Coordinates of C-alpha atoms and ligand atoms in Angstrom, one line a residue:
M1 CA 76.5 85.3 104.3
V2 CA 72.8 84.6 104.1
V3 CA 72.7 85.5 107.7
F4 CA 73.2 89.2 106.7
M5 CA 70.8 89.5 103.8
T6 CA 67.6 91.2 104.3
I7 CA 64.7 90.9 102.0
T8 CA 63.0 93.9 100.6
A9 CA 60.0 94.2 98.4
T10 CA 60.8 96.4 95.4
A11 CA 58.4 99.2 94.0
A12 CA 57.3 96.7 91.5
G13 CA 56.1 94.4 94.2
S14 CA 58.7 91.6 93.4
V15 CA 61.0 90.3 96.2
M16 CA 65.1 90.6 95.9
A17 CA 67.6 89.9 98.2
S18 CA 69.8 93.1 99.0
P19 CA 72.4 93.3 101.6
P20 CA 71.6 96.1 104.1
V21 CA 73.5 99.5 103.7
V22 CA 76.6 100.4 105.6
K23 CA 76.9 103.6 107.6
A24 CA 79.9 103.0 109.5
A25 CA 82.6 105.1 111.5
Y26 CA 85.9 104.4 113.3
W27 CA 86.4 104.8 116.7
L28 CA 89.5 106.0 117.9
S29 CA 90.5 104.2 121.1
W30 CA 93.3 106.9 121.9
V31 CA 91.0 110.0 121.7
E32 CA 90.5 111.2 125.3
N33 CA 87.1 112.6 126.2
F34 CA 85.0 110.4 123.7
P35 CA 84.0 107.2 125.2
P36 CA 81.9 104.7 123.3
S37 CA 78.8 106.0 125.4
A38 CA 79.2 109.3 123.5
I39 CA 78.4 107.9 119.9
N40 CA 75.1 108.7 118.9
T41 CA 74.4 105.3 117.2
S42 CA 71.0 106.2 115.5
F43 CA 73.2 107.4 112.5
F44 CA 75.5 104.3 112.3
T45 CA 75.0 100.5 111.5
H46 CA 78.5 99.4 112.2
I47 CA 81.2 101.0 114.4
Y48 CA 84.9 100.2 114.2
Y49 CA 87.4 99.8 117.0
A50 CA 90.7 101.4 115.9
F51 CA 93.3 99.8 116.2
L52 CA 94.6 96.4 117.5
M53 CA 97.9 94.7 116.5
P54 CA 98.9 91.2 117.0
N55 CA 102.2 90.6 118.5
D56 CA 105.2 90.9 116.3
V57 CA 106.7 87.7 117.2
T58 CA 103.9 85.2 117.8
Y59 CA 101.3 86.9 115.5
K60 CA 98.8 86.5 118.2
F61 CA 96.7 89.0 120.0
N62 CA 97.5 89.1 123.9
I63 CA 95.1 91.5 124.7
E64 CA 93.4 91.9 128.0
N65 CA 91.9 95.2 127.9
S66 CA 88.5 96.4 129.5
T67 CA 88.4 99.1 127.0
L68 CA 87.3 96.5 124.2
S69 CA 84.6 94.7 126.4
N70 CA 83.4 98.2 127.6
F71 CA 83.1 99.4 123.8
T72 CA 81.2 96.3 122.6
T73 CA 79.0 95.9 125.6
T74 CA 78.3 99.9 125.5
L75 CA 77.3 99.6 121.9
R76 CA 75.4 96.7 122.1
H77 CA 73.1 98.3 124.7
K78 CA 72.6 101.6 122.9
N79 CA 69.1 102.7 121.5
P80 CA 69.4 101.5 118.5
P81 CA 72.2 99.1 119.0
V82 CA 75.0 98.7 116.4
K83 CA 77.2 96.1 115.3
T84 CA 81.0 96.3 116.2
L85 CA 84.1 95.2 114.4
F86 CA 87.7 95.5 115.5
S87 CA 90.1 96.8 113.2
I88 CA 93.7 95.5 112.9
G89 CA 96.8 97.6 111.8
G90 CA 96.2 101.2 111.0
D91 CA 98.6 103.8 109.2
G92 CA 100.8 104.1 112.1
S93 CA 101.4 100.5 112.8
D94 CA 104.2 98.3 111.3
S95 CA 103.3 96.9 108.2
T96 CA 106.2 94.3 108.0
I97 CA 104.2 92.4 110.5
F98 CA 101.7 92.0 108.0
T99 CA 104.3 91.1 105.3
R100 CA 105.7 88.4 107.3
L101 CA 102.6 86.8 108.9
A102 CA 100.9 86.5 105.7
S103 CA 103.7 84.8 103.5
E104 CA 103.6 81.2 105.3
A105 CA 100.7 79.3 106.2
G106 CA 101.6 78.8 109.7
S107 CA 101.6 82.3 110.7
R108 CA 98.5 82.9 108.9
K109 CA 96.8 80.1 110.8
V110 CA 98.1 81.6 114.1
F111 CA 97.0 85.1 113.3
I112 CA 93.3 84.0 112.0
D113 CA 92.3 81.6 115.0
S114 CA 93.6 84.3 117.3
S115 CA 91.5 87.0 115.8
L116 CA 88.6 84.9 115.8
E117 CA 89.0 84.0 119.5
M118 CA 89.6 87.8 120.3
A119 CA 86.4 88.6 118.5
R120 CA 84.2 86.1 120.4
K121 CA 86.1 86.8 123.6
F122 CA 85.3 90.4 123.6
G123 CA 81.9 90.4 121.8
F124 CA 82.8 92.0 118.5
D125 CA 80.5 91.1 115.6
G126 CA 83.4 91.3 113.1
L127 CA 87.0 91.9 111.9
D128 CA 88.7 94.4 109.7
L129 CA 92.4 94.4 108.3
N130 CA 93.7 97.8 107.7
W131 CA 97.0 96.6 106.2
E132 CA 98.6 100.1 104.9
F133 CA 100.0 98.7 102.6
P134 CA 101.0 95.4 100.9
E135 CA 104.1 96.7 98.6
S136 CA 104.5 94.2 95.9
P137 CA 102.4 91.7 93.5
K138 CA 103.9 88.9 95.9
Q139 CA 102.3 90.8 99.0
M140 CA 99.1 91.1 97.1
Q141 CA 99.0 87.4 96.3
D142 CA 99.8 86.5 100.1
L143 CA 96.9 89.0 101.1
G144 CA 94.5 87.1 98.7
R145 CA 95.4 83.7 100.3
L146 CA 95.0 85.2 103.9
F147 CA 91.3 86.5 102.7
D148 CA 90.8 82.8 101.6
E149 CA 92.0 81.0 104.8
W150 CA 90.2 83.9 107.0
R151 CA 86.9 83.1 105.2
L152 CA 87.3 79.5 105.7
A153 CA 87.9 79.7 109.4
I154 CA 85.0 82.1 110.0
D155 CA 82.7 79.9 108.0
N156 CA 83.7 76.8 110.3
E157 CA 83.7 78.7 113.3
A158 CA 80.1 79.6 112.7
T159 CA 79.1 76.0 111.9
S160 CA 80.9 74.5 114.8
T161 CA 79.6 77.3 117.3
G162 CA 76.3 77.9 116.0
Q163 CA 76.6 81.5 116.1
A164 CA 76.2 84.2 113.6
H165 CA 79.4 84.5 110.8
L166 CA 81.7 87.1 112.1
L167 CA 82.0 89.7 109.4
L168 CA 85.4 90.1 107.6
T169 CA 86.1 93.7 105.9
A170 CA 89.1 95.4 105.0
S171 CA 90.1 99.1 104.5
V172 CA 92.0 99.3 101.3
Y173 CA 93.7 102.2 99.1
Y174 CA 91.5 104.3 97.4
S175 CA 92.2 102.6 93.8
V176 CA 92.4 99.0 92.8
E177 CA 96.0 99.5 91.6
F178 CA 98.9 101.4 93.2
F179 CA 100.7 103.5 90.3
I180 CA 101.8 106.6 91.9
Y181 CA 104.4 105.5 94.4
G182 CA 106.4 102.1 94.7
D183 CA 106.0 99.1 92.7
Y184 CA 103.1 99.0 90.5
R185 CA 100.5 96.5 92.2
K186 CA 97.2 95.4 92.3
Y187 CA 94.7 94.3 95.1
P188 CA 93.6 90.5 94.7
V189 CA 90.1 91.3 93.5
D190 CA 88.7 88.0 93.3
S191 CA 89.8 87.0 96.6
I192 CA 88.2 90.0 97.8
S193 CA 84.9 89.6 96.2
R194 CA 84.9 85.7 97.2
N195 CA 85.8 86.4 100.9
L196 CA 85.1 89.7 102.3
D197 CA 81.6 90.9 103.1
W198 CA 82.9 94.2 101.8
I199 CA 86.0 96.7 101.6
N200 CA 86.3 100.4 102.9
A201 CA 87.9 102.5 100.2
M202 CA 89.9 105.0 102.1
S203 CA 88.8 107.7 99.5
Y204 CA 91.0 110.5 100.8
D205 CA 94.6 111.7 101.3
Y206 CA 95.2 112.6 97.8
H207 CA 97.3 115.4 98.6
G208 CA 99.2 116.5 101.9
S209 CA 102.4 117.1 103.7
W210 CA 104.3 115.0 101.5
D211 CA 103.8 117.4 98.6
T212 CA 103.4 121.2 99.7
S213 CA 104.2 122.7 96.5
L214 CA 100.7 123.0 95.3
T215 CA 97.3 123.2 97.4
G216 CA 95.0 120.3 96.7
A217 CA 91.3 119.1 97.6
H218 CA 92.3 115.9 99.8
A219 CA 89.4 114.2 99.0
A220 CA 88.2 115.4 95.9
L221 CA 85.3 113.9 94.1
Y222 CA 86.3 114.7 90.9
D223 CA 89.6 115.9 89.4
P224 CA 89.9 116.8 85.7
K225 CA 93.7 116.7 85.8
S226 CA 94.6 113.6 87.5
N227 CA 93.4 110.2 88.6
L228 CA 93.7 111.4 92.5
S229 CA 90.0 111.5 93.1
T230 CA 86.9 109.6 94.9
S231 CA 85.4 109.0 91.5
Y232 CA 88.5 107.5 89.7
G233 CA 89.3 105.3 92.8
L234 CA 85.5 103.8 93.4
K235 CA 85.3 103.1 89.5
S236 CA 88.7 101.7 89.4
W237 CA 87.5 98.9 91.9
L238 CA 84.2 98.5 90.1
Q239 CA 85.8 98.2 86.9
A240 CA 88.1 95.4 88.3
G241 CA 85.3 93.7 89.2
V242 CA 84.5 94.0 93.0
P243 CA 80.8 94.1 93.2
S244 CA 79.1 97.5 94.0
S245 CA 77.2 95.8 97.1
K246 CA 80.9 95.1 98.5
L247 CA 82.3 98.6 98.1
V248 CA 82.1 101.2 100.7
M249 CA 83.3 104.7 100.4
G250 CA 85.5 106.4 103.0
L251 CA 84.5 110.1 103.9
P252 CA 87.1 112.3 105.9
L253 CA 86.0 114.3 109.0
Y254 CA 89.4 116.4 108.5
G255 CA 91.0 118.9 106.5
R256 CA 94.3 119.2 105.4
S257 CA 96.3 122.8 105.4
W258 CA 98.8 124.6 103.4
T259 CA 100.9 127.9 103.8
L260 CA 100.5 129.7 100.5
K261 CA 103.4 131.2 98.8
D262 CA 101.3 134.4 97.7
P263 CA 98.2 135.0 99.8
K264 CA 96.4 136.6 96.5
L265 CA 96.9 132.9 95.0
H266 CA 94.4 131.1 97.1
Q267 CA 92.6 128.3 94.9
I268 CA 93.0 124.7 94.7
G269 CA 96.4 124.3 92.8
S270 CA 97.8 127.4 93.9
P271 CA 101.5 127.3 94.7
G272 CA 102.3 126.1 98.4
A273 CA 105.2 127.0 100.8
G274 CA 104.6 124.3 103.2
I275 CA 102.0 122.8 105.6
G276 CA 99.7 125.0 107.7
P277 CA 98.1 124.6 110.9
G278 CA 97.7 121.2 112.7
D279 CA 100.0 118.2 113.2
L280 CA 101.4 117.5 109.6
G281 CA 98.5 119.9 108.4
I282 CA 95.9 117.8 109.4
L283 CA 93.0 119.5 111.3
T284 CA 89.7 117.8 112.4
L285 CA 86.6 119.5 111.1
S286 CA 86.1 120.8 114.7
E287 CA 89.4 122.5 114.5
V288 CA 88.7 123.9 111.0
D289 CA 85.4 125.5 112.2
E290 CA 87.0 126.9 114.8
F291 CA 89.9 128.3 112.6
N292 CA 87.6 129.7 110.3
R293 CA 85.5 131.4 113.1
K294 CA 88.3 132.9 115.0
N295 CA 90.1 134.1 111.9
A296 CA 86.9 135.0 109.8
G297 CA 88.4 132.6 107.0
T298 CA 86.8 132.9 103.5
V299 CA 84.9 129.7 102.8
T300 CA 84.8 128.8 99.0
F301 CA 82.6 125.8 97.7
D302 CA 84.9 124.4 94.8
T303 CA 82.1 122.9 92.1
E304 CA 84.7 121.3 90.1
T305 CA 86.2 118.7 92.6
V306 CA 82.9 118.9 95.0
S307 CA 85.1 120.2 97.9
I308 CA 85.5 123.0 100.2
Y309 CA 88.2 125.2 101.0
S310 CA 89.1 128.3 103.2
F311 CA 91.8 130.8 103.5
V312 CA 93.1 133.5 105.3
G313 CA 96.3 135.3 104.8
T314 CA 98.6 132.6 103.9
T315 CA 96.7 129.8 105.5
W316 CA 94.8 127.5 103.1
I317 CA 92.6 124.6 104.2
G318 CA 91.1 121.9 102.1
Y319 CA 88.0 119.7 103.6
D320 CA 84.5 118.8 102.9
D321 CA 81.4 120.0 104.8
A322 CA 77.7 118.6 105.1
L323 CA 76.8 119.8 101.3
T324 CA 80.3 118.1 99.8
T325 CA 79.8 115.0 101.9
T326 CA 76.1 114.3 101.0
T327 CA 76.9 114.9 97.2
K328 CA 79.5 112.2 97.6
I329 CA 77.1 109.8 99.4
G330 CA 74.6 110.6 96.3
F331 CA 77.4 109.7 94.1
A332 CA 77.8 106.2 96.0
Q333 CA 74.3 105.7 95.8
A334 CA 74.1 106.3 92.1
H335 CA 76.6 103.9 91.5
G336 CA 74.5 101.0 94.1
L337 CA 77.8 101.1 96.7
R338 CA 77.1 99.5 99.7
G339 CA 77.6 102.6 101.9
Y340 CA 79.9 104.8 103.5
F341 CA 82.3 105.2 106.2
F342 CA 83.5 108.2 108.3
W343 CA 87.3 108.5 109.6
A344 CA 86.7 109.3 112.3
L345 CA 84.2 109.9 115.2
S346 CA 85.0 112.7 117.4
F347 CA 86.3 115.0 114.7
E348 CA 83.3 117.1 113.9
R349 CA 80.8 119.2 115.8
E350 CA 77.4 118.2 117.2
W351 CA 77.0 115.2 114.5
E352 CA 76.6 117.9 112.0
I353 CA 77.8 116.0 108.8
T354 CA 77.1 112.4 110.1
R355 CA 73.3 113.6 110.8
Q356 CA 73.2 115.3 107.2
G357 CA 74.5 112.2 105.3
N358 CA 71.9 110.0 107.5
I359 CA 68.8 111.8 106.9
T360 CA 69.5 112.9 103.1
I361 CA 70.6 109.6 101.5
Y362 CA 70.4 105.8 102.2
Q363 CA 67.2 106.4 104.1
N364 CA 65.7 103.3 102.7
S365 CA 67.3 100.1 102.0
K366 CA 64.7 99.6 99.3
L367 CA 66.7 102.1 96.9
F368 CA 68.8 99.2 96.5
Ligands
LIG401 C1 93.5 99.7 126.8 O1 93.7 100.1 125.2 C2 93.5 101.4 125.3 C3 93.3 102.1 124.0 O2 93.8 101.1 122.9 C4 94.7 102.2 125.9 O3 94.5 103.4 126.0 C5 94.8 101.4 127.6 O4 96.2 101.9 128.0 C6 94.6 100.1 127.5 N1 94.8 99.6 128.6 C7 95.4 98.5 129.3 C8 95.1 98.1 130.6 O5 96.1 98.1 128.6
LIG402 C1 71.1 111.0 118.3 O1 70.5 112.4 117.5 C2 69.1 112.3 117.3 C3 69.1 113.5 116.1 O2 69.5 114.5 116.4 C4 68.6 113.1 118.2 O3 67.3 112.8 118.4 C5 68.8 112.1 119.6 O4 68.3 112.4 120.8 C6 70.5 111.8 119.6 N1 70.6 110.7 120.8 C7 71.7 110.7 121.6 C8 71.8 109.6 122.6 O5 72.3 111.7 121.7
LIG403 C1 82.4 101.7 130.3 O1 83.3 102.6 130.9 C2 82.6 103.9 131.4 C3 83.7 104.9 132.2 O2 84.7 103.9 132.8 C4 81.7 103.3 132.9 O3 81.0 104.4 133.1 C5 80.6 102.3 131.9 O4 79.9 102.1 133.0 C6 81.5 101.2 131.4 N1 80.3 100.5 130.7 C7 80.4 99.1 130.6 C8 79.3 98.5 129.9 O5 81.0 98.4 131.1
LIG404 C1 94.2 107.6 84.6 O1 94.1 106.2 84.4 C2 93.8 105.9 83.2 C3 93.8 104.5 83.0 O2 93.0 103.9 84.4 C4 94.7 106.5 82.1 O3 94.4 105.9 80.8 C5 94.8 107.9 81.9 O4 95.9 108.3 81.3 C6 95.2 108.5 83.4 N1 95.3 109.9 83.8 C7 96.0 110.7 83.9 C8 95.8 112.0 84.1 O5 97.0 109.9 84.6
LIG405 C1 69.1 107.7 110.4 O1 68.7 106.9 109.4 C2 67.8 105.8 109.9 C3 67.4 104.9 108.5 O2 66.8 105.5 107.8 C4 66.7 106.3 110.4 O3 65.9 105.2 111.0 C5 67.1 107.0 111.6 O4 66.0 107.5 112.2 C6 68.0 108.2 111.3 N1 68.4 108.8 112.4 C7 68.2 110.0 112.9 C8 69.1 110.4 114.1 O5 67.9 110.7 111.8

């Protein structure tokens, strides 16, 4: 842990340890025409490789893939260099693999040992678990055990090899508790606080194709009418006891679209008749820009939710722009959060939003 602390002088001249800011993004290995060499690393501290999965029977990673070593080597030699982590799971993965492997000590050990071996073999600086999602209190308890054992293995490996500790992070639900669908369940906060370097709260997807009856700001900072908001989710983590220095806010570089029931009713919460353009109504911000330009969409800033929406005819799209994103980063900073991450690289045009996020806020780690 100490390895990752920096010593910063405060304005008052005293010296205190503060963990360095995290400005991260996920790189999608399946996206074409966006190789690791295209990443402008001056906006980031950490880049995540998405995604890897262990074998569903052995729980080991049997991966021989030059994409991995190309990714870590390219990013380590960039100016400036960034740290790399590989992310395990993802929303398209079979979550029952995690359910099974986390439930027994033997399979947890096989999985953990293999993950460490993979990280070293391909030159990663750390690991990230993106189990979407544990579905019961029992699975949450297993997740807590997995993190305990993973931390121990990382500490032991660092001691025995003399190398820097691998980072251990997890991408988690936007809020500490699941109260909307499935059984009520809560993340193992003590284990998370004890064992992880930080968590990436997926502060988005509050509304979408699964409920098209009303339009919605899918990554609203605030929502006066419900608990589906980034401010609610992040505060729930803090109130549950996760240190602010271990909490990282998610920022979406994509929008979600609806078809309006009545083109004259085009606000947030207006009646929807289905999804709009994009696969499952999802559009990258480059696609949103293109749609707005081609169709002369009306772009509106919504102060209540701190989000943007555009509409034309019966098409409605909710998303974030540079202004709403930097406002959210300001919120994160005001709550002392460790930083932010973007989902995902390659979704925006010309680094417009990442650049703005980087230059406006979190410039200086002295702020922490
Ligand atoms: C390596 O991984 C990438 C992305 O995960 C995949 O597109 C590619 O097919 C893999 N190559 C091999 C040789 O397995
Ligand atoms: C990254 O972006 C910065 C700021 O826009 C620019 O000065 C720099 O040349 C870019 N680097 C690369 C490698 O594109
Ligand atoms: C990564 O792959 C690209 C494209 O195949 C290649 O041009 C580049 O040299 C490779 N970089 C490293 C460090 O292996
Ligand atoms: C939001 O959550 C709080 C508890 O965290 C609860 O008291 C409140 O009723 C919830 N509000 C809504 C609108 O569901
Ligand atoms: C991003 O922020 C860092 C830290 O303040 C700064 O050193 C770097 O120059 C910034 N990058 C760009 C391209 O502005």
